CSV table of C-alpha atoms (C1' of nucleotides) in Angstrom, one decimal:
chain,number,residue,atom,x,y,z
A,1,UNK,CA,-52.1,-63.0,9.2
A,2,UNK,CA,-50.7,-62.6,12.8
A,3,UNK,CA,-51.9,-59.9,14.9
A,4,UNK,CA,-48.5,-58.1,14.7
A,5,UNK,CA,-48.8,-57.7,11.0
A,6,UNK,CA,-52.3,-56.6,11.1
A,7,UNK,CA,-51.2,-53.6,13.7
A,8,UNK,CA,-48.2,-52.6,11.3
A,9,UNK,CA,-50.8,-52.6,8.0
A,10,UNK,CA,-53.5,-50.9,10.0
A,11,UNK,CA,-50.9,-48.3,11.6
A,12,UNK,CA,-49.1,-47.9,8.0
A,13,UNK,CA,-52.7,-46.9,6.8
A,14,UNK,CA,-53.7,-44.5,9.5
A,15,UNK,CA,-50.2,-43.0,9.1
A,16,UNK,CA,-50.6,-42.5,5.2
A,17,UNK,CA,-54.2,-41.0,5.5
A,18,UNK,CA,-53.2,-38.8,9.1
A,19,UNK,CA,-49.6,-38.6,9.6
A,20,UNK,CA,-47.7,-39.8,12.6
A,21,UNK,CA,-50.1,-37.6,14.8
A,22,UNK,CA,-52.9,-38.6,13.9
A,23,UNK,CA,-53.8,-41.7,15.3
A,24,UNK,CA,-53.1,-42.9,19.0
A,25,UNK,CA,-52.7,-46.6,20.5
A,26,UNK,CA,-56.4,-46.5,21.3
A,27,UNK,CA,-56.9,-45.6,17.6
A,28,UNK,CA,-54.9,-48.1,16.4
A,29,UNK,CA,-56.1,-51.2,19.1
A,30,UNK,CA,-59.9,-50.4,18.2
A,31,UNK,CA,-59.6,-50.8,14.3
A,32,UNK,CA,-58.1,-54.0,15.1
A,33,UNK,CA,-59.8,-55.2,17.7
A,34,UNK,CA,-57.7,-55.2,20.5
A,35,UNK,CA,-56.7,-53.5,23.5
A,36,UNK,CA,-54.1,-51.0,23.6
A,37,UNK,CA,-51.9,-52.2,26.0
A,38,UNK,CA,-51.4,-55.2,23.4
A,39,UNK,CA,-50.3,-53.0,21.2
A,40,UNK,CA,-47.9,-51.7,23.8
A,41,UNK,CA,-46.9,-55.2,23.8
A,42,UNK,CA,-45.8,-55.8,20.3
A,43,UNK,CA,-44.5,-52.2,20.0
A,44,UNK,CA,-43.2,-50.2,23.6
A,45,UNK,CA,-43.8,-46.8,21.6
A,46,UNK,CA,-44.6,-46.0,18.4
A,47,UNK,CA,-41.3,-45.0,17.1
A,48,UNK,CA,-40.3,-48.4,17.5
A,49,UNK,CA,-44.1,-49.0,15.6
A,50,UNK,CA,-42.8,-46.8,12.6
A,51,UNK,CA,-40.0,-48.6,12.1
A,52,UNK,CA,-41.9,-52.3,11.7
A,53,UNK,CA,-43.8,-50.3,9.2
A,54,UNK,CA,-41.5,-49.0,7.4
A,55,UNK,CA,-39.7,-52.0,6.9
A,56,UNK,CA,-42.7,-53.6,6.0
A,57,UNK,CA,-43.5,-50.8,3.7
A,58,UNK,CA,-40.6,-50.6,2.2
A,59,UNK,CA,-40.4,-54.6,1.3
A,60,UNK,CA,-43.8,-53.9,-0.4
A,61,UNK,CA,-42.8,-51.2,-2.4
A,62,UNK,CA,-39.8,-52.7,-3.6
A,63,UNK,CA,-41.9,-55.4,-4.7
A,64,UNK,CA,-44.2,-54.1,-6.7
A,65,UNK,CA,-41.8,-51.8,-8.6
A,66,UNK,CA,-40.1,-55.0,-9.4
A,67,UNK,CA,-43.5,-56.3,-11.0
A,68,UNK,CA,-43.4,-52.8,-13.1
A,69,UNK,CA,-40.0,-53.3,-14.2
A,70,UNK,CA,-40.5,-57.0,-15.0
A,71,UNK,CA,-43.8,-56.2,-17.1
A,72,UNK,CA,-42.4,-53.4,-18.5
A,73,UNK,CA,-40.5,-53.1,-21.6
A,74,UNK,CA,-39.5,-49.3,-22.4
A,75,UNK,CA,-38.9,-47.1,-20.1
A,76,UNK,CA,-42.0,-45.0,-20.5
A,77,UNK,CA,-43.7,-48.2,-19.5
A,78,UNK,CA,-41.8,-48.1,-16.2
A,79,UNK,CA,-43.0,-44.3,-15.6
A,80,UNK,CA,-46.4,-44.9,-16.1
A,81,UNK,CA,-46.1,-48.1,-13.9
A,82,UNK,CA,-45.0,-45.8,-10.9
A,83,UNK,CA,-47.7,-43.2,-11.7
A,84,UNK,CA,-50.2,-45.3,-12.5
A,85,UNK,CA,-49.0,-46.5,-8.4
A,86,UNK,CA,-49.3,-43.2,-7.4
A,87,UNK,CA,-52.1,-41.8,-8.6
A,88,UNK,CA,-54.4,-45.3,-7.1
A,89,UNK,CA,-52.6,-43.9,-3.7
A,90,UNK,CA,-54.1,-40.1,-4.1
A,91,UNK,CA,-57.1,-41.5,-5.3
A,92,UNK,CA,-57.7,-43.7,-1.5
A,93,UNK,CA,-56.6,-40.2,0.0
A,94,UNK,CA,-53.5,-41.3,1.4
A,95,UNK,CA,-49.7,-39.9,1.1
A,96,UNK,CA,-46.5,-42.0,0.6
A,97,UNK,CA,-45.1,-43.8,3.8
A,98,UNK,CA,-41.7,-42.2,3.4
A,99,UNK,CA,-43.1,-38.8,2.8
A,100,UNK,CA,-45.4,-38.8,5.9
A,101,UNK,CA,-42.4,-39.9,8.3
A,102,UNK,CA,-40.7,-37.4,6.3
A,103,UNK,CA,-42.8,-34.3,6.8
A,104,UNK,CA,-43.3,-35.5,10.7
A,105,UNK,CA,-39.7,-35.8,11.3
A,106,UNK,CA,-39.8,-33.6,13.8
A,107,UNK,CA,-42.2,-36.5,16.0
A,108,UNK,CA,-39.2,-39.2,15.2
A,109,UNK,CA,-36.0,-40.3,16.1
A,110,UNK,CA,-32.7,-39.6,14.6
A,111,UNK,CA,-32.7,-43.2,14.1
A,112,UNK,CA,-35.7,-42.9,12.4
A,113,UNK,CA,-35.4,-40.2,10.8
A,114,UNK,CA,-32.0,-41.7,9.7
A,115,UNK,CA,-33.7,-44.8,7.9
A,116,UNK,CA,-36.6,-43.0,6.0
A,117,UNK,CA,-33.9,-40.9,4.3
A,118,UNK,CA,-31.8,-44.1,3.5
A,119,UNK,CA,-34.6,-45.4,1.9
A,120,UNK,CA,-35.8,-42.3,-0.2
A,121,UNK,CA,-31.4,-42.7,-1.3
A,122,UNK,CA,-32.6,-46.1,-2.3
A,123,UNK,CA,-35.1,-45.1,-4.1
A,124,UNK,CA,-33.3,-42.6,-6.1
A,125,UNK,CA,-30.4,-44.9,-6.9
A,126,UNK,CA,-32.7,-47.8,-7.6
A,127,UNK,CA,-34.6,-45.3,-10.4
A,128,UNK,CA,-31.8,-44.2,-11.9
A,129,UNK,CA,-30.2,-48.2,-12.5
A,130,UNK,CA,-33.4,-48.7,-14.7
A,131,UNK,CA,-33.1,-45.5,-16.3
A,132,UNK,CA,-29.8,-46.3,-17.4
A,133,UNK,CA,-30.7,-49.4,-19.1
A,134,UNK,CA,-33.0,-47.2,-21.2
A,135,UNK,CA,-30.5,-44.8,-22.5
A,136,UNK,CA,-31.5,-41.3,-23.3
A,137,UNK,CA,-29.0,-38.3,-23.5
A,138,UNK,CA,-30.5,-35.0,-22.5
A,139,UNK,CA,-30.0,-35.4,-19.1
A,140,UNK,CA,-28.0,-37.7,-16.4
A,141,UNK,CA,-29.8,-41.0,-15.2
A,142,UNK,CA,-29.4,-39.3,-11.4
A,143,UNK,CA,-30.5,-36.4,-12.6
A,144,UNK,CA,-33.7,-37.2,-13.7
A,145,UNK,CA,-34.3,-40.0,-11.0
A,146,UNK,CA,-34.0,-37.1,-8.5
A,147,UNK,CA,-36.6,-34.8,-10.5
A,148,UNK,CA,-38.4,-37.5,-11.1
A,149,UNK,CA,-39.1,-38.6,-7.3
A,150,UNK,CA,-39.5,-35.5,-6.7
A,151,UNK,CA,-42.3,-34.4,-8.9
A,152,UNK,CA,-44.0,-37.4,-7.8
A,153,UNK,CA,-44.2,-36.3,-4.0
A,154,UNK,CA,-45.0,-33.3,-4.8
A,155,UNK,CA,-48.0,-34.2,-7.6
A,156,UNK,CA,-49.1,-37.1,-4.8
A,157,UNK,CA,-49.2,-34.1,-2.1
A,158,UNK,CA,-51.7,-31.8,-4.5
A,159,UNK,CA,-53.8,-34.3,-6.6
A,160,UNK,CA,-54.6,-35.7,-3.2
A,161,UNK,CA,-55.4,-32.1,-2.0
A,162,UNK,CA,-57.3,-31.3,-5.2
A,163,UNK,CA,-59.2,-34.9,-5.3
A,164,UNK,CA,-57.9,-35.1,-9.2
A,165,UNK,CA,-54.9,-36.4,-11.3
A,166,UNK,CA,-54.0,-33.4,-12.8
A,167,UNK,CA,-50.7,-33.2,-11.4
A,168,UNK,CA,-49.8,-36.7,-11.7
A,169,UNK,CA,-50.7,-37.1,-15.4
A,170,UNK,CA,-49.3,-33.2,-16.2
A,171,UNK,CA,-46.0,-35.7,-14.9
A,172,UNK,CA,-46.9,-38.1,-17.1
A,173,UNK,CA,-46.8,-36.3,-20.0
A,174,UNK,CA,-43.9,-34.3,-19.3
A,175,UNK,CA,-41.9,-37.3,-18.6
A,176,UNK,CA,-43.1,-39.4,-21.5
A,177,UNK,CA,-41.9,-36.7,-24.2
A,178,UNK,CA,-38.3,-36.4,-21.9
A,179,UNK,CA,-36.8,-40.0,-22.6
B,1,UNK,CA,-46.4,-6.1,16.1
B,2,UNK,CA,-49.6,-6.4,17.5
B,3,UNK,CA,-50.3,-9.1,19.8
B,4,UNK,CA,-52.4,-10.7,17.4
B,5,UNK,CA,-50.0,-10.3,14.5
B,6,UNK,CA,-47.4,-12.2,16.7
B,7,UNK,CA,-49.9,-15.0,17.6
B,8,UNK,CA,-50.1,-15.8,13.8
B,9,UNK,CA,-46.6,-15.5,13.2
B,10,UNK,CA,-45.6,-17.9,15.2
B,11,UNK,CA,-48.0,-20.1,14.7
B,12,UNK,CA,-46.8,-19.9,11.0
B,13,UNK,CA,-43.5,-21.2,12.4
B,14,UNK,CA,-45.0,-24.0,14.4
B,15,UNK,CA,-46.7,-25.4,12.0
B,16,UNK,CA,-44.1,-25.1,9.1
B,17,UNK,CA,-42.0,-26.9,11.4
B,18,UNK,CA,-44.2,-29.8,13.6
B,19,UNK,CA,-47.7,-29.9,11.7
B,20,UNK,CA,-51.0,-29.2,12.5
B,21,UNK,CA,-50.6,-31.3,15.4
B,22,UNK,CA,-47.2,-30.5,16.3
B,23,UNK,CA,-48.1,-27.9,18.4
B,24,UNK,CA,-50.7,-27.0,21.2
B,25,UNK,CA,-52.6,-23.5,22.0
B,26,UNK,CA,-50.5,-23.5,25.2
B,27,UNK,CA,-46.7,-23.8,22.9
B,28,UNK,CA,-48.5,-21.1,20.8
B,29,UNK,CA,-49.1,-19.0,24.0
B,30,UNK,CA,-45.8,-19.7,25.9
B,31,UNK,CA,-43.3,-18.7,23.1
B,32,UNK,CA,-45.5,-15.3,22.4
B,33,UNK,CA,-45.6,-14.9,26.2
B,34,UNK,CA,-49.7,-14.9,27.3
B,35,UNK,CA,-51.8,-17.7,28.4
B,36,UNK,CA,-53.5,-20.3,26.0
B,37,UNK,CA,-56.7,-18.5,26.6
B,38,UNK,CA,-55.9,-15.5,25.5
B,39,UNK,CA,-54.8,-16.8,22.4
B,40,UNK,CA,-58.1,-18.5,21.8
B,41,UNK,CA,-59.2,-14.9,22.7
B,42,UNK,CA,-58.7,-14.2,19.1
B,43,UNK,CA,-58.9,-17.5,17.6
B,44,UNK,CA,-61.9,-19.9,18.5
B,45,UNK,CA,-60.0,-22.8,17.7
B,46,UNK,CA,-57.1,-24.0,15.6
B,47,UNK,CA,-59.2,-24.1,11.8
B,48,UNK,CA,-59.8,-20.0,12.6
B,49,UNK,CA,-55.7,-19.4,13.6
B,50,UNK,CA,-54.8,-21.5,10.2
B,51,UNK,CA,-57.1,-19.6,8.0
B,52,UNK,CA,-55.2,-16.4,9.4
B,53,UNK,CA,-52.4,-18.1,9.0
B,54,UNK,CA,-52.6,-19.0,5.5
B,55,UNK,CA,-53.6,-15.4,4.9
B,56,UNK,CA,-50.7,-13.9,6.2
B,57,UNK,CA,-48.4,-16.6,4.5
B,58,UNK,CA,-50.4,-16.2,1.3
B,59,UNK,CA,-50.0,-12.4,1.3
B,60,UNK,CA,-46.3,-12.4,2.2
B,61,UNK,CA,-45.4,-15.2,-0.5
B,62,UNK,CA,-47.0,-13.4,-3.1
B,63,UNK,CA,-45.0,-10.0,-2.3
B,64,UNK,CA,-41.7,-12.4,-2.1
B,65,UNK,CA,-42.6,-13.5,-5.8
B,66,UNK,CA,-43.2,-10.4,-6.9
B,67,UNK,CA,-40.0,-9.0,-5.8
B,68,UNK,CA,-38.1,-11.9,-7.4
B,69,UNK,CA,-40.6,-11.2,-10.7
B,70,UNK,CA,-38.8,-7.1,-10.7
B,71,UNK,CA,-35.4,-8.4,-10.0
B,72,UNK,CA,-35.7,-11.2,-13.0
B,73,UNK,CA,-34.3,-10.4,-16.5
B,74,UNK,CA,-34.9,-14.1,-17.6
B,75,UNK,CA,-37.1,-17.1,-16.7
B,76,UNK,CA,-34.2,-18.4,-15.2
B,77,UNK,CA,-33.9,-16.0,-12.8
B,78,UNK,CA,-36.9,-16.4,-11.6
B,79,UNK,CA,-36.5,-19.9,-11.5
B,80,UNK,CA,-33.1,-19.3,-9.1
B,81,UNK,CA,-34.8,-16.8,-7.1
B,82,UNK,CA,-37.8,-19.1,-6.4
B,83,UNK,CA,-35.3,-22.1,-5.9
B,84,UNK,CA,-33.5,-20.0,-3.5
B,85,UNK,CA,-36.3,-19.4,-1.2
B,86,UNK,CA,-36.9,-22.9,-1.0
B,87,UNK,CA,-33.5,-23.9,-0.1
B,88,UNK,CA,-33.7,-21.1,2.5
B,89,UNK,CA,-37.0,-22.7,4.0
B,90,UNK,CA,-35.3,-26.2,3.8
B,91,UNK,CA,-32.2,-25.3,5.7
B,92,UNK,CA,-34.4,-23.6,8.2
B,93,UNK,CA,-36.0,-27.0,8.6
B,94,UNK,CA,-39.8,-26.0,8.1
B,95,UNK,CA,-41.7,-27.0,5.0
B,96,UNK,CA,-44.1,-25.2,2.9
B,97,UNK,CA,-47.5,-23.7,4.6
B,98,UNK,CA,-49.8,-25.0,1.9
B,99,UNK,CA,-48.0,-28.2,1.9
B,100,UNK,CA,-48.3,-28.7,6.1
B,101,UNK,CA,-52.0,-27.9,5.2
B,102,UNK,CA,-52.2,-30.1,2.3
B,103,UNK,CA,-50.2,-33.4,4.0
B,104,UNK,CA,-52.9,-32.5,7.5
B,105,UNK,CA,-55.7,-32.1,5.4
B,106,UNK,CA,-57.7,-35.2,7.2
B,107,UNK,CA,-57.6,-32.4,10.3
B,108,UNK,CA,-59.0,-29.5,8.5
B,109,UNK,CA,-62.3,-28.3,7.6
B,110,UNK,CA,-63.9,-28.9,4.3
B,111,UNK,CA,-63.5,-24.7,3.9
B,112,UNK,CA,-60.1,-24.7,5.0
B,113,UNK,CA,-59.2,-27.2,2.2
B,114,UNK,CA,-60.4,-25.6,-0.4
B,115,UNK,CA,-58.3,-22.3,0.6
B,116,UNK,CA,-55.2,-24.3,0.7
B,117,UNK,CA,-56.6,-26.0,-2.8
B,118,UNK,CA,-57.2,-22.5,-4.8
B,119,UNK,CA,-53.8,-21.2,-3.1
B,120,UNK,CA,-51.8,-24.1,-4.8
B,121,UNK,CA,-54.2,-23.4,-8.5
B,122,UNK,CA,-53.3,-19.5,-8.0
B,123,UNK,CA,-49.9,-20.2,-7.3
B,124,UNK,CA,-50.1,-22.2,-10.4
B,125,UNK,CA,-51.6,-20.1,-12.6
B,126,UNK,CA,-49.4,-16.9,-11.1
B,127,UNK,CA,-46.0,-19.4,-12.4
B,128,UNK,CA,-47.5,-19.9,-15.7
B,129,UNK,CA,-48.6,-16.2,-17.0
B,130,UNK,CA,-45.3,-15.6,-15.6
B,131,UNK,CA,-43.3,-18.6,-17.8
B,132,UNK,CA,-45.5,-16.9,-20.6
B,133,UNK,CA,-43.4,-13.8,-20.4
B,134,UNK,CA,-40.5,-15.6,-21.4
B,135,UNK,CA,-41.2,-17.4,-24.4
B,136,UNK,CA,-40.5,-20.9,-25.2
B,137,UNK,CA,-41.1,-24.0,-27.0
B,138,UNK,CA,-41.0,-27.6,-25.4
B,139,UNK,CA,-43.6,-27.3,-22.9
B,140,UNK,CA,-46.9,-25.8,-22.6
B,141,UNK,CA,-46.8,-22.8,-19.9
B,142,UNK,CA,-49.1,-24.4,-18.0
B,143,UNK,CA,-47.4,-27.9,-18.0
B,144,UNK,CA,-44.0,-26.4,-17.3
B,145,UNK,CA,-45.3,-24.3,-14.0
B,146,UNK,CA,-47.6,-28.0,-12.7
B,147,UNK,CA,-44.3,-30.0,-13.5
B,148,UNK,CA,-41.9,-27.3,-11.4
B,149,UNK,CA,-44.4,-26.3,-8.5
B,150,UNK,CA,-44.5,-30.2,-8.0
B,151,UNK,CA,-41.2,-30.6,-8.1
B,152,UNK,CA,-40.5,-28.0,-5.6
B,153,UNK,CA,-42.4,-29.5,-2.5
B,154,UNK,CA,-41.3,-32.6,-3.3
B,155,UNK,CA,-37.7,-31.6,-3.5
B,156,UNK,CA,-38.2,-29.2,-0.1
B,157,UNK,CA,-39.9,-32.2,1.4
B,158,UNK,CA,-36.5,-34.3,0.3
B,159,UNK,CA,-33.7,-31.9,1.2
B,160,UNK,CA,-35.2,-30.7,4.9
B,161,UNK,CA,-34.8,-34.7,5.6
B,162,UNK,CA,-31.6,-35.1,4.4
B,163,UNK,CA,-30.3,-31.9,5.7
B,164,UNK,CA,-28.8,-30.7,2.0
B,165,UNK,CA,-29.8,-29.0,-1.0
B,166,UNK,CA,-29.0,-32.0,-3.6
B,167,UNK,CA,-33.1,-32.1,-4.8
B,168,UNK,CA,-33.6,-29.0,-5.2
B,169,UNK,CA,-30.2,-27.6,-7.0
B,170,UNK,CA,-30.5,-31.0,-8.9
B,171,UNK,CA,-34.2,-29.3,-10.1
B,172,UNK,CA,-32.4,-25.9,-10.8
B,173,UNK,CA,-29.6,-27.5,-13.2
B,174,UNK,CA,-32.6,-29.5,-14.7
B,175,UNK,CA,-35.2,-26.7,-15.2
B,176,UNK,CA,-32.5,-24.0,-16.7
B,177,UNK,CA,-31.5,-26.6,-19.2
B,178,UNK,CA,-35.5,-26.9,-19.8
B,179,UNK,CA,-36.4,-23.3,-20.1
C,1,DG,C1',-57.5,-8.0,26.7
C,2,DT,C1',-55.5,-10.9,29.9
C,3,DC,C1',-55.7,-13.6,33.6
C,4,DT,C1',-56.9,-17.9,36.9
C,5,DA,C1',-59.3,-21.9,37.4
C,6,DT,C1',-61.4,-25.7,35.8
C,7,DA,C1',-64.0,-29.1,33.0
C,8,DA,C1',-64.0,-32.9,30.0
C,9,DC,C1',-61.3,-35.5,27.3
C,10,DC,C1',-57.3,-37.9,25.0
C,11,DT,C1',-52.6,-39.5,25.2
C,12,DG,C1',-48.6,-42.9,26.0
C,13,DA,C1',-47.4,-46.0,29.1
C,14,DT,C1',-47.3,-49.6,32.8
C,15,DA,C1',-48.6,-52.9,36.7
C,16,DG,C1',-50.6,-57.0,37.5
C,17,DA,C1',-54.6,-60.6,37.0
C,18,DC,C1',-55.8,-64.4,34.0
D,1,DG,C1',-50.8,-62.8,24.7
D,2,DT,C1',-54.6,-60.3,26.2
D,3,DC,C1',-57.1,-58.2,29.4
D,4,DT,C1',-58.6,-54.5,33.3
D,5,DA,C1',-57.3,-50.7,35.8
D,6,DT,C1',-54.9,-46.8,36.4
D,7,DC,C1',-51.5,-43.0,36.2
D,8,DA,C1',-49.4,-38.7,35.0
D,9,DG,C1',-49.6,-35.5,31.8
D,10,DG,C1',-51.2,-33.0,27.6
D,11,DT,C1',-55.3,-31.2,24.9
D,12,DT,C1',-59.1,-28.0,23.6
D,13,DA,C1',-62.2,-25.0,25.3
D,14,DT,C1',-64.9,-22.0,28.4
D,15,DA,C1',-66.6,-19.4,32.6
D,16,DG,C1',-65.8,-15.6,35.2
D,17,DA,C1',-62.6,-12.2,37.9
D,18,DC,C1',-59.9,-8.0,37.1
DNA sequence: GTCTATAACCTGATAGAC
DNA sequence: GTCTATCAGGTTATAGAC
């Protein structure tokens, strides 16, 4: 692994367990074992560092929901693939990537702040394509994408709070007698 | 307003809007109009001003439900009237107090966590006795109020990014044909 | 209670040597 | 690429005058 991509996974951790203010350059150079004017040299601030990690993130992510989608073959399989996701991320006491940038948007750039909503859109839409290959009727496939997503922050933001999984599986259960 | 009153307020605001970090004793002391050490006059440092803040926020949020509880004639009023003050907190950019507190959490005190923590489980069990008024079926009380308090922040979290309200009137239409 | 002044430290960022 | 050195500015926090 280059030293680039070990800044962006170390700075995508330190920004899932402290948020975009709470880790500096230093912060970030010492873990990895560098100065922080090398930093400065991959990344001249660390907006432009957020965005390396989101994209980075974001590849990730859409990865490994593939794997769920590819191993899974109802859509309650699918749903407990993302939970099961989720609830290993409360569980290291971090918070999603998109959610941090998110709640910190006020620390970002339109630009930014521009991209971490495009890919929470993404996200949505993605959810709802493999809902509607599972078809239910009670409710829309966007519908239930949005709740869905939703919940999950939400459940991520407490569980982590509460150090349990009550939330999470509470979500679990809801969702598994909905489709 | 007492001086002190007005210190908390704002400091409600700032952190509803930027974060724990998002703001400095001197921002704090500049928009009430005193120097920063007169604001740690009253507060030692920021884990006493957020305790005060969360009691003010605590006290005022559980007068707001109660007056949409006495203007309610059915769950799903109560369920707009909540909905409503989130939209109103969205569109105002900030987010949630508890949730701030809950997302910063690695920059709090162990004590401090624990008040956010039991202010989320009395918020909880507040939404469920009330759910229990209203009889109904599908859900356990106690599911149904885990399932929507989740859904909220996440939903807040969603809609102050994207500037609309498409999360959280997507959870109204979804929880009135729940309830 | 509110102020000035200041200590001690952390922050992002850059210039320039190697 | 990585370093040392440094700057200008922000941060919490406190001592002491009024």
């Amino acid at each position: 692994m280059s030293k680039k991509e070990e800044i962006i996974l170390e700075a995508c951790r330190a920004l899932q367990e402290g948020g975009v203010n709470g880790f500096s350059f230093r912060d970030l150079a010492d873990t990895v074992g560098v100065k922080s004017s090398s930093v400065h040299y991959y990344f001249k601030n660390k907006n432009d560092l957020f965005i390396a990690v989101l994209e980075a993130f974001t590849e990730e992510f859409t990865q490994n929901l593939q794997s769920i989608l590819d191993e899974s073959s109802s859509l309650q399989d699918v749903i407990d693939g993302i939970i099961d996701q989720f609830i290993e991320i409360a569980q290291e006491q971090k918070f999603c990537v998109c959610g941090m940038l998110a709640i910190d948007q006020k620390h970002l750039s339109e630009e930014m702040i521009s991209r971490v909503n495009e890919t929470f859109c993404a996200l949505r839409k993605w959810l709802s394509e493999v809902i509607a290959q599972y078809p239910q009727e009670k409710f829309s496939n966007e519908e239930l994408s949005s709740i869905f997503i939703s919940a999950l922050e939400g459940a991520l933001m407490m569980d982590r709070l509460s150090k349990t999984t009550e939330s999470l599986e509470s979500l679990r259960s809801f969702m598994h007698r909905l489709v």
